Amino acid sequence: MSARLINPGVLATETPKAVNLLYKAAHASGVSPTVLELVHLRASQINGCSPCVDSGARSMRKNGETDDRLFAVAAWRETPYFTEPERAALALAEAATRLADRADAVPDELWNAAAEHFSEEELGAIVLWIATTNFFNRINALVKTPAPQHWG
């Protein structure tokens, strides 16, 4: 598999600066890096973004995530491995990634469940990170960016 186009973020030379600002803003909010990595991985799974799933899972593993949790992200509702705040963030990531799946894309009940666990600043960072992830997922899907090959 080969990409249709070099990553547009590389071609548009100012993009890396903007992306770094988004990354810093989301990660400076006080939200657990694990929560941000979980929502990134789940949104990327939903969107079928192989490079983001690959990099997300590898980053989580590098940062000490267990295989049990990594393998269960796609089925997080049916496993005992995730905390209530993580579950609320995962539900928010799924709803925000699947906006067209229901008339009320992010119902108040779902939002309020997340708000029980995160401050407004933290929710803002989670929303920003979900949106950033979806942004990259869509670019990668459009240009068919493959996951890198890892040997060994």
CSV table of C-alpha atoms in Angstrom, one decimal:
chain,number,residue,atom,x,y,z
A,1,MET,CA,0.0,0.0,0.0
A,2,SER,CA,1.3,3.4,-0.8
A,3,ALA,CA,0.0,6.9,-0.1
A,4,ARG,CA,-1.7,8.9,-2.8
A,5,LEU,CA,0.1,12.1,-1.7
A,6,ILE,CA,2.9,13.0,0.8
A,7,ASN,CA,1.2,14.0,4.0
A,8,PRO,CA,-0.4,17.4,3.3
A,9,GLY,CA,0.9,18.5,6.7
A,10,VAL,CA,4.4,18.3,5.3
A,11,LEU,CA,3.5,20.0,2.1
A,12,ALA,CA,1.8,22.9,3.9
A,13,THR,CA,4.9,24.1,5.7
A,14,GLU,CA,3.1,26.0,8.5
A,15,THR,CA,1.1,23.0,9.5
A,16,PRO,CA,3.6,21.5,12.0
A,17,LYS,CA,3.6,24.7,14.0
A,18,ALA,CA,-0.2,24.7,14.3
A,19,VAL,CA,-0.3,21.0,15.2
A,20,ASN,CA,2.3,21.5,17.9
A,21,LEU,CA,0.2,24.3,19.4
A,22,LEU,CA,-2.8,22.0,19.4
A,23,TYR,CA,-0.8,19.2,21.0
A,24,LYS,CA,0.6,21.5,23.7
A,25,ALA,CA,-2.8,23.0,24.5
A,26,ALA,CA,-4.5,19.7,24.9
A,27,HIS,CA,-1.6,18.2,27.0
A,28,ALA,CA,-1.1,21.2,29.2
A,29,SER,CA,-4.7,21.1,30.5
A,30,GLY,CA,-4.2,18.7,33.3
A,31,VAL,CA,-6.0,15.8,31.6
A,32,SER,CA,-4.2,12.5,32.2
A,33,PRO,CA,-2.1,11.7,29.1
A,34,THR,CA,-3.6,8.2,29.3
A,35,VAL,CA,-7.1,9.6,28.8
A,36,LEU,CA,-5.9,11.6,25.8
A,37,GLU,CA,-4.1,8.6,24.3
A,38,LEU,CA,-7.3,6.5,24.8
A,39,VAL,CA,-9.6,8.9,23.0
A,40,HIS,CA,-7.0,9.2,20.2
A,41,LEU,CA,-6.8,5.4,19.8
A,42,ARG,CA,-10.5,4.9,19.9
A,43,ALA,CA,-11.3,7.6,17.4
A,44,SER,CA,-8.6,6.3,15.1
A,45,GLN,CA,-10.0,2.8,15.4
A,46,ILE,CA,-13.5,4.0,14.4
A,47,ASN,CA,-12.1,5.9,11.5
A,48,GLY,CA,-9.8,3.1,10.3
A,49,CYS,CA,-6.7,5.2,10.4
A,50,SER,CA,-4.0,2.7,10.4
A,51,PRO,CA,-1.0,5.0,11.0
A,52,CYS,CA,-2.9,6.6,14.0
A,53,VAL,CA,-3.9,3.3,15.5
A,54,ASP,CA,-0.4,2.0,15.1
A,55,SER,CA,1.3,5.1,16.5
A,56,GLY,CA,-1.3,5.5,19.3
A,57,ALA,CA,-1.0,1.9,20.5
A,58,ARG,CA,2.8,2.0,20.3
A,59,SER,CA,2.9,5.2,22.3
A,60,MET,CA,0.6,3.8,24.9
A,61,ARG,CA,2.7,0.7,25.2
A,62,LYS,CA,5.9,2.8,25.5
A,63,ASN,CA,4.2,4.8,28.3
A,64,GLY,CA,3.5,1.6,30.2
A,65,GLU,CA,0.0,0.7,29.1
A,66,THR,CA,-0.9,-3.0,29.6
A,67,ASP,CA,-1.8,-5.3,26.7
A,68,ASP,CA,-5.1,-6.1,28.4
A,69,ARG,CA,-6.2,-2.5,28.1
A,70,LEU,CA,-4.7,-2.0,24.7
A,71,PHE,CA,-6.4,-5.0,23.2
A,72,ALA,CA,-9.8,-4.0,24.8
A,73,VAL,CA,-10.1,-0.4,23.7
A,74,ALA,CA,-12.4,-1.3,20.9
A,75,ALA,CA,-14.7,-3.2,23.3
A,76,TRP,CA,-14.2,-0.9,26.4
A,77,ARG,CA,-17.8,-1.2,27.5
A,78,GLU,CA,-17.6,-4.9,27.9
A,79,THR,CA,-14.4,-5.0,29.9
A,80,PRO,CA,-13.4,-4.2,33.5
A,81,TYR,CA,-10.2,-2.5,32.6
A,82,PHE,CA,-11.2,1.2,32.4
A,83,THR,CA,-11.9,3.7,35.1
A,84,GLU,CA,-15.2,5.7,35.1
A,85,PRO,CA,-13.4,8.9,33.8
A,86,GLU,CA,-11.8,6.9,31.0
A,87,ARG,CA,-15.2,5.4,30.1
A,88,ALA,CA,-16.8,8.8,30.0
A,89,ALA,CA,-13.9,10.1,27.8
A,90,LEU,CA,-14.2,7.1,25.5
A,91,ALA,CA,-18.0,7.5,25.1
A,92,LEU,CA,-17.4,11.2,24.3
A,93,ALA,CA,-14.8,10.3,21.7
A,94,GLU,CA,-17.1,7.8,20.1
A,95,ALA,CA,-20.0,10.2,19.9
A,96,ALA,CA,-17.9,13.1,18.6
A,97,THR,CA,-16.3,10.8,16.0
A,98,ARG,CA,-19.7,9.4,14.8
A,99,LEU,CA,-21.5,12.7,14.5
A,100,ALA,CA,-23.9,11.5,11.8
A,101,ASP,CA,-25.0,8.4,13.6
A,102,ARG,CA,-27.8,10.1,15.5
A,103,ALA,CA,-29.8,13.3,15.4
A,104,ASP,CA,-28.4,14.4,18.8
A,105,ALA,CA,-24.8,13.6,18.1
A,106,VAL,CA,-23.6,14.2,21.7
A,107,PRO,CA,-26.6,13.8,24.0
A,108,ASP,CA,-26.7,15.8,27.2
A,109,GLU,CA,-26.6,12.5,29.2
A,110,LEU,CA,-23.3,11.6,27.6
A,111,TRP,CA,-21.8,15.1,28.0
A,112,ASN,CA,-23.0,15.3,31.6
A,113,ALA,CA,-21.3,12.0,32.4
A,114,ALA,CA,-18.0,13.3,31.1
A,115,ALA,CA,-18.6,16.6,33.0
A,116,GLU,CA,-18.8,14.6,36.3
A,117,HIS,CA,-15.2,13.6,35.9
A,118,PHE,CA,-13.5,16.5,34.1
A,119,SER,CA,-13.4,20.3,34.7
A,120,GLU,CA,-14.4,22.6,31.9
A,121,GLU,CA,-10.8,23.2,30.9
A,122,GLU,CA,-10.2,19.4,30.9
A,123,LEU,CA,-13.3,18.8,28.8
A,124,GLY,CA,-12.2,21.5,26.4
A,125,ALA,CA,-8.8,19.8,26.0
A,126,ILE,CA,-10.5,16.4,25.5
A,127,VAL,CA,-12.8,17.9,22.8
A,128,LEU,CA,-9.8,19.6,21.2
A,129,TRP,CA,-7.8,16.3,21.2
A,130,ILE,CA,-10.8,14.3,19.7
A,131,ALA,CA,-11.2,16.9,17.0
A,132,THR,CA,-7.4,16.9,16.3
A,133,THR,CA,-7.4,13.2,16.1
A,134,ASN,CA,-10.4,13.2,13.7
A,135,PHE,CA,-8.6,15.8,11.6
A,136,PHE,CA,-5.5,13.6,11.2
A,137,ASN,CA,-7.7,10.5,10.6
A,138,ARG,CA,-9.5,12.1,7.8
A,139,ILE,CA,-6.3,13.4,6.1
A,140,ASN,CA,-4.7,9.9,6.4
A,141,ALA,CA,-7.8,8.2,5.0
A,142,LEU,CA,-8.1,10.6,2.1
A,143,VAL,CA,-4.5,10.2,1.0
A,144,LYS,CA,-4.3,6.5,2.0
A,145,THR,CA,-1.4,6.9,4.4
A,146,PRO,CA,-0.3,3.4,5.4
A,147,ALA,CA,0.8,2.4,8.8
A,148,PRO,CA,4.6,2.1,8.9
A,149,GLN,CA,6.0,-1.4,8.6
A,150,HIS,CA,7.7,-2.7,11.8
A,151,TRP,CA,9.8,-5.7,11.6
A,152,GLY,CA,10.6,-7.5,14.9
